[in-house]
Each structure stands twice: as structure tokens, then as C-alpha cells.
Amino acid sequence: REYQNNPVDDAASIFPHDLTQHALDAGAELTFLPAYRKAAGEVVVLGVDLAVSEAARADFTVAIVAAFELATGQRRVLTAVRAKGLALDRQVALLHDLCVDYGVDLAIVEQNGFQRWVLDALRAWPELRERVFGHTTGQAENDLEGGIPGLKLALLADKWVMPCGDA
């Protein structure tokens, strides 16, 4: 629910429960999809943050696939993966499979530190070569327009749909 998997009280949160609940309500009857073929006017995007440690307090590898409707700005999460301790080759295979199964048009992989290697590994597949790009995070992730707080604007405008129709 919160950046860095460290939930805080709603009063101190950038994303209080009453705000995120709108996206969950919009997806109350929806579930994650095993695959997807986009409709006309949609772009499918994959965002990835990789991790390698299995330690209890270590980060998770997280991947989210969403469909973005160009005309309306509506965003729907299609699937998400959160895993700890995946071997490096398994992470590459996971990202490849997500790109193929969901018809990803654009994949953004965080490339801080060790993560740079994954771009080369993914680009080894011709079908991914022009779709996978790296992004180095830093102070910009706190930017109100393009960073994490900027997500709040789309949530306030009810532009997100988060499937939650099953466990």
C-alpha cells in the first residue's frame, strides 16, 4: 500500500485509504488477468523494480502491468507480481513472459545499481528489443508532477481501476 512497503497512518499518508478505495471500488468485480490483448486506443505498460535478496527485511521484486486508454487517461491494472528471492534468470524470464502474455508496448525497468544488467538480458529477445527501457530513480521520484506524489492526481480524478474481485 505504501512506498517501500512501510504502511503509515492515513493522516500521514500521501495515499490515504479513502483515496485508494475509489480505485478498488471501480475494480470490485474484476480480477487479475492471465493474459491480455489490448483494444484500439490502448497502450499496455509494464513497470518493474527488481530485487535479489531473500532476507526478511529485503525489498521485493515488483512488476505491475496496466492498460492505459489514450483518449480518457483511464488506467487499469491487469496483473501484478510481488516476489522475494527470485534468481536473476527467473526475474528475466518473468519479465519476458509478462511482456509477451500482456502485449506490453512499453516496459520500464528501474536500473539503479545491479538492475542495469536486466536491460541487456531482456533485449536479447528480438520481440522486446524496442520495448524495454531503463529508468534511474532518485530525487525525481518525489517530484509532484512525474514522481510518486503525481500518482495522487490520477487517483483524485478516478483514473485508476484496481482489480480486487478475488483473493
PDB file of C-alpha atoms in Angstrom:
ATOM      1  CA  ARG A   1       0.000   0.000   0.000  1.00  0.00           C
ATOM      2  CA  GLU A   2       2.807   2.409   0.692  1.00  0.00           C
ATOM      3  CA  TYR A   3       6.098   3.166  -0.957  1.00  0.00           C
ATOM      4  CA  GLN A   4       8.853   0.917   0.424  1.00  0.00           C
ATOM      5  CA  ASN A   5       6.232  -1.446   1.929  1.00  0.00           C
ATOM      6  CA  ASN A   6       6.151   0.597   5.130  1.00  0.00           C
ATOM      7  CA  PRO A   7       2.488   1.485   5.789  1.00  0.00           C
ATOM      8  CA  VAL A   8       1.782   4.638   7.756  1.00  0.00           C
ATOM      9  CA  ASP A   9      -1.285   6.119   9.356  1.00  0.00           C
ATOM     10  CA  ASP A  10      -3.845   7.600   6.927  1.00  0.00           C
ATOM     11  CA  ALA A  11      -3.312  11.067   8.397  1.00  0.00           C
ATOM     12  CA  ALA A  12       0.368  10.978   7.335  1.00  0.00           C
ATOM     13  CA  SER A  13      -0.106   9.096   4.073  1.00  0.00           C
ATOM     14  CA  ILE A  14       0.206  10.513   0.564  1.00  0.00           C
ATOM     15  CA  PHE A  15      -2.355   7.870  -0.417  1.00  0.00           C
ATOM     16  CA  PRO A  16      -4.953   7.604   2.366  1.00  0.00           C
ATOM     17  CA  HIS A  17      -7.366   4.690   2.293  1.00  0.00           C
ATOM     18  CA  ASP A  18     -10.380   6.790   1.256  1.00  0.00           C
ATOM     19  CA  LEU A  19      -8.455   7.879  -1.863  1.00  0.00           C
ATOM     20  CA  THR A  20      -7.251   4.439  -2.923  1.00  0.00           C
ATOM     21  CA  GLN A  21     -10.638   2.918  -2.116  1.00  0.00           C
ATOM     22  CA  HIS A  22     -12.101   4.600  -5.227  1.00  0.00           C
ATOM     23  CA  ALA A  23      -9.761   2.561  -7.443  1.00  0.00           C
ATOM     24  CA  LEU A  24     -10.594  -0.624  -5.536  1.00  0.00           C
ATOM     25  CA  ASP A  25     -14.333   0.038  -5.767  1.00  0.00           C
ATOM     26  CA  ALA A  26     -14.004   0.538  -9.532  1.00  0.00           C
ATOM     27  CA  GLY A  27     -12.359  -2.905  -9.752  1.00  0.00           C
ATOM     28  CA  ALA A  28     -14.594  -4.707  -7.261  1.00  0.00           C
ATOM     29  CA  GLU A  29     -15.882  -7.144  -9.902  1.00  0.00           C
ATOM     30  CA  LEU A  30     -12.566  -7.526 -11.734  1.00  0.00           C
ATOM     31  CA  THR A  31      -9.660  -9.919 -11.183  1.00  0.00           C
ATOM     32  CA  PHE A  32      -6.092 -10.080 -12.420  1.00  0.00           C
ATOM     33  CA  LEU A  33      -5.951 -11.463 -15.943  1.00  0.00           C
ATOM     34  CA  PRO A  34      -3.729 -14.372 -17.068  1.00  0.00           C
ATOM     35  CA  ALA A  35      -3.099 -12.615 -20.420  1.00  0.00           C
ATOM     36  CA  TYR A  36      -4.389  -9.584 -22.332  1.00  0.00           C
ATOM     37  CA  ARG A  37      -4.864  -8.293 -25.844  1.00  0.00           C
ATOM     38  CA  LYS A  38      -5.259  -4.560 -25.936  1.00  0.00           C
ATOM     39  CA  ALA A  39      -8.162  -2.734 -27.510  1.00  0.00           C
ATOM     40  CA  ALA A  40      -7.731   0.008 -30.082  1.00  0.00           C
ATOM     41  CA  GLY A  41      -6.551   3.194 -28.414  1.00  0.00           C
ATOM     42  CA  GLU A  42      -4.836   1.426 -25.520  1.00  0.00           C
ATOM     43  CA  VAL A  43      -1.191   1.193 -24.541  1.00  0.00           C
ATOM     44  CA  VAL A  44      -0.039  -1.598 -22.236  1.00  0.00           C
ATOM     45  CA  VAL A  45       2.750  -0.634 -19.853  1.00  0.00           C
ATOM     46  CA  LEU A  46       4.933  -2.696 -17.513  1.00  0.00           C
ATOM     47  CA  GLY A  47       6.742  -1.155 -14.545  1.00  0.00           C
ATOM     48  CA  VAL A  48       9.405  -3.193 -12.732  1.00  0.00           C
ATOM     49  CA  ASP A  49      11.500  -2.811  -9.599  1.00  0.00           C
ATOM     50  CA  LEU A  50      13.926  -5.716  -9.180  1.00  0.00           C
ATOM     51  CA  ALA A  51      15.465  -7.150  -6.011  1.00  0.00           C
ATOM     52  CA  VAL A  52      17.662 -10.160  -5.322  1.00  0.00           C
ATOM     53  CA  SER A  53      17.925 -10.664  -1.573  1.00  0.00           C
ATOM     54  CA  GLU A  54      15.850 -13.225   0.320  1.00  0.00           C
ATOM     55  CA  ALA A  55      16.464 -11.528   3.687  1.00  0.00           C
ATOM     56  CA  ALA A  56      13.398 -10.848   5.811  1.00  0.00           C
ATOM     57  CA  ARG A  57      13.652  -7.059   5.530  1.00  0.00           C
ATOM     58  CA  ALA A  58      14.827  -7.032   1.906  1.00  0.00           C
ATOM     59  CA  ASP A  59      12.889  -5.450  -0.936  1.00  0.00           C
ATOM     60  CA  PHE A  60      10.572  -7.418  -3.153  1.00  0.00           C
ATOM     61  CA  THR A  61      10.742  -7.748  -6.913  1.00  0.00           C
ATOM     62  CA  VAL A  62       7.586  -5.976  -8.042  1.00  0.00           C
ATOM     63  CA  ALA A  63       6.092  -5.852 -11.532  1.00  0.00           C
ATOM     64  CA  ILE A  64       2.816  -4.194 -12.499  1.00  0.00           C
ATOM     65  CA  VAL A  65       1.145  -4.352 -15.905  1.00  0.00           C
ATOM     66  CA  ALA A  66      -1.506  -1.744 -16.700  1.00  0.00           C
ATOM     67  CA  ALA A  67      -3.580  -0.786 -19.721  1.00  0.00           C
ATOM     68  CA  PHE A  68      -3.715   2.952 -20.413  1.00  0.00           C
ATOM     69  CA  GLU A  69      -6.581   4.293 -22.507  1.00  0.00           C
ATOM     70  CA  LEU A  70      -5.186   7.158 -24.563  1.00  0.00           C
ATOM     71  CA  ALA A  71      -8.479   9.021 -25.119  1.00  0.00           C
ATOM     72  CA  THR A  72      -9.640   9.082 -21.490  1.00  0.00           C
ATOM     73  CA  GLY A  73      -6.475   8.604 -19.449  1.00  0.00           C
ATOM     74  CA  GLN A  74      -8.116   5.648 -17.673  1.00  0.00           C
ATOM     75  CA  ARG A  75      -5.640   3.176 -16.179  1.00  0.00           C
ATOM     76  CA  ARG A  76      -6.488  -0.422 -15.334  1.00  0.00           C
ATOM     77  CA  VAL A  77      -4.122  -2.782 -13.566  1.00  0.00           C
ATOM     78  CA  LEU A  78      -4.089  -6.068 -15.470  1.00  0.00           C
ATOM     79  CA  THR A  79      -1.795  -8.033 -13.196  1.00  0.00           C
ATOM     80  CA  ALA A  80       0.887  -7.563 -10.563  1.00  0.00           C
ATOM     81  CA  VAL A  81       3.664  -9.754  -9.233  1.00  0.00           C
ATOM     82  CA  ARG A  82       5.398  -9.372  -5.876  1.00  0.00           C
ATOM     83  CA  ALA A  83       8.121 -11.906  -5.114  1.00  0.00           C
ATOM     84  CA  LYS A  84      11.167 -12.204  -2.909  1.00  0.00           C
ATOM     85  CA  GLY A  85      14.323 -14.150  -3.628  1.00  0.00           C
ATOM     86  CA  LEU A  86      13.816 -14.839  -7.337  1.00  0.00           C
ATOM     87  CA  ALA A  87      17.012 -15.926  -9.050  1.00  0.00           C
ATOM     88  CA  LEU A  88      18.250 -13.477 -11.672  1.00  0.00           C
ATOM     89  CA  ASP A  89      17.395 -15.757 -14.599  1.00  0.00           C
ATOM     90  CA  ARG A  90      13.909 -16.273 -13.169  1.00  0.00           C
ATOM     91  CA  GLN A  91      13.381 -12.496 -12.965  1.00  0.00           C
ATOM     92  CA  VAL A  92      14.344 -12.105 -16.635  1.00  0.00           C
ATOM     93  CA  ALA A  93      12.017 -14.967 -17.612  1.00  0.00           C
ATOM     94  CA  LEU A  94       9.192 -13.413 -15.584  1.00  0.00           C
ATOM     95  CA  LEU A  95       9.563 -10.059 -17.326  1.00  0.00           C
ATOM     96  CA  HIS A  96       9.782 -11.693 -20.747  1.00  0.00           C
ATOM     97  CA  ASP A  97       6.612 -13.685 -20.078  1.00  0.00           C
ATOM     98  CA  LEU A  98       4.722 -10.620 -18.826  1.00  0.00           C
ATOM     99  CA  CYS A  99       5.716  -8.676 -21.950  1.00  0.00           C
ATOM    100  CA  VAL A 100       4.564 -11.456 -24.265  1.00  0.00           C
ATOM    101  CA  ASP A 101       1.413 -12.538 -22.387  1.00  0.00           C
ATOM    102  CA  TYR A 102       0.076  -8.998 -21.986  1.00  0.00           C
ATOM    103  CA  GLY A 103       1.288  -7.494 -25.256  1.00  0.00           C
ATOM    104  CA  VAL A 104       3.347  -4.879 -23.444  1.00  0.00           C
ATOM    105  CA  ASP A 105       4.104  -1.826 -25.591  1.00  0.00           C
ATOM    106  CA  LEU A 106       6.478  -0.193 -23.117  1.00  0.00           C
ATOM    107  CA  ALA A 107       8.397  -1.727 -20.213  1.00  0.00           C
ATOM    108  CA  ILE A 108      10.217   0.471 -17.733  1.00  0.00           C
ATOM    109  CA  VAL A 109      12.781  -1.279 -15.550  1.00  0.00           C
ATOM    110  CA  GLU A 110      14.371   0.522 -12.631  1.00  0.00           C
ATOM    111  CA  GLN A 111      18.097   0.454 -13.390  1.00  0.00           C
ATOM    112  CA  ASN A 112      19.667   1.558 -10.134  1.00  0.00           C
ATOM    113  CA  GLY A 113      22.695  -0.483  -9.075  1.00  0.00           C
ATOM    114  CA  PHE A 114      22.682  -4.147 -10.070  1.00  0.00           C
ATOM    115  CA  GLN A 115      19.478  -3.787 -12.109  1.00  0.00           C
ATOM    116  CA  ARG A 116      21.235  -2.441 -15.222  1.00  0.00           C
ATOM    117  CA  TRP A 117      22.139  -5.946 -16.353  1.00  0.00           C
ATOM    118  CA  VAL A 118      18.486  -6.897 -16.874  1.00  0.00           C
ATOM    119  CA  LEU A 119      18.060  -4.471 -19.779  1.00  0.00           C
ATOM    120  CA  ASP A 120      20.734  -6.278 -21.783  1.00  0.00           C
ATOM    121  CA  ALA A 121      19.263  -9.653 -20.853  1.00  0.00           C
ATOM    122  CA  LEU A 122      15.756  -8.620 -21.941  1.00  0.00           C
ATOM    123  CA  ARG A 123      16.975  -7.012 -25.153  1.00  0.00           C
ATOM    124  CA  ALA A 124      18.475 -10.359 -26.157  1.00  0.00           C
ATOM    125  CA  TRP A 125      14.932 -11.274 -27.260  1.00  0.00           C
ATOM    126  CA  PRO A 126      14.165  -9.545 -30.575  1.00  0.00           C
ATOM    127  CA  GLU A 127      10.492  -9.104 -29.643  1.00  0.00           C
ATOM    128  CA  LEU A 128      11.467  -6.982 -26.620  1.00  0.00           C
ATOM    129  CA  ARG A 129      14.392  -5.008 -28.037  1.00  0.00           C
ATOM    130  CA  GLU A 130      12.405  -1.853 -28.856  1.00  0.00           C
ATOM    131  CA  ARG A 131      10.007  -2.028 -25.907  1.00  0.00           C
ATOM    132  CA  VAL A 132      12.209  -2.251 -22.797  1.00  0.00           C
ATOM    133  CA  PHE A 133      13.820   0.831 -21.294  1.00  0.00           C
ATOM    134  CA  GLY A 134      15.662   1.616 -18.090  1.00  0.00           C
ATOM    135  CA  HIS A 135      14.911   4.370 -15.612  1.00  0.00           C
ATOM    136  CA  THR A 136      17.217   5.579 -12.869  1.00  0.00           C
ATOM    137  CA  THR A 137      15.297   6.780  -9.845  1.00  0.00           C
ATOM    138  CA  GLY A 138      16.447   9.419  -7.441  1.00  0.00           C
ATOM    139  CA  GLN A 139      15.097  12.744  -6.218  1.00  0.00           C
ATOM    140  CA  ALA A 140      12.727  12.861  -9.215  1.00  0.00           C
ATOM    141  CA  GLU A 141      10.596  10.102  -7.666  1.00  0.00           C
ATOM    142  CA  ASN A 142       9.472  12.707  -5.124  1.00  0.00           C
ATOM    143  CA  ASP A 143       8.548  15.200  -7.856  1.00  0.00           C
ATOM    144  CA  LEU A 144       4.926  16.327  -7.596  1.00  0.00           C
ATOM    145  CA  GLU A 145       4.325  16.079 -11.332  1.00  0.00           C
ATOM    146  CA  GLY A 146       6.143  12.982 -12.529  1.00  0.00           C
ATOM    147  CA  GLY A 147       7.063  11.179  -9.319  1.00  0.00           C
ATOM    148  CA  ILE A 148       5.181   9.089  -6.800  1.00  0.00           C
ATOM    149  CA  PRO A 149       3.109  12.031  -5.473  1.00  0.00           C
ATOM    150  CA  GLY A 150       1.946  12.686  -9.049  1.00  0.00           C
ATOM    151  CA  LEU A 151       0.022   9.420  -8.927  1.00  0.00           C
ATOM    152  CA  LYS A 152      -2.297  11.104  -6.479  1.00  0.00           C
ATOM    153  CA  LEU A 153      -3.664  13.364  -9.238  1.00  0.00           C
ATOM    154  CA  ALA A 154      -4.815  10.360 -11.273  1.00  0.00           C
ATOM    155  CA  LEU A 155      -6.344   8.786  -8.164  1.00  0.00           C
ATOM    156  CA  LEU A 156      -8.179  12.010  -7.332  1.00  0.00           C
ATOM    157  CA  ALA A 157      -9.556  12.075 -10.887  1.00  0.00           C
ATOM    158  CA  ASP A 158     -10.750   8.439 -10.549  1.00  0.00           C
ATOM    159  CA  LYS A 159      -8.466   7.367 -13.407  1.00  0.00           C
ATOM    160  CA  TRP A 160      -7.294   4.118 -11.778  1.00  0.00           C
ATOM    161  CA  VAL A 161      -9.059   0.748 -11.665  1.00  0.00           C
ATOM    162  CA  MET A 162      -7.545  -1.839  -9.333  1.00  0.00           C
ATOM    163  CA  PRO A 163      -8.944  -5.384  -9.669  1.00  0.00           C
ATOM    164  CA  CYS A 164      -9.915  -6.851  -6.299  1.00  0.00           C
ATOM    165  CA  GLY A 165     -12.755  -9.253  -7.141  1.00  0.00           C
ATOM    166  CA  ASP A 166     -10.992 -12.302  -5.695  1.00  0.00           C
ATOM    167  CA  ALA A 167      -8.491 -13.230  -3.005  1.00  0.00           C
TER     168      ALA A 167
END
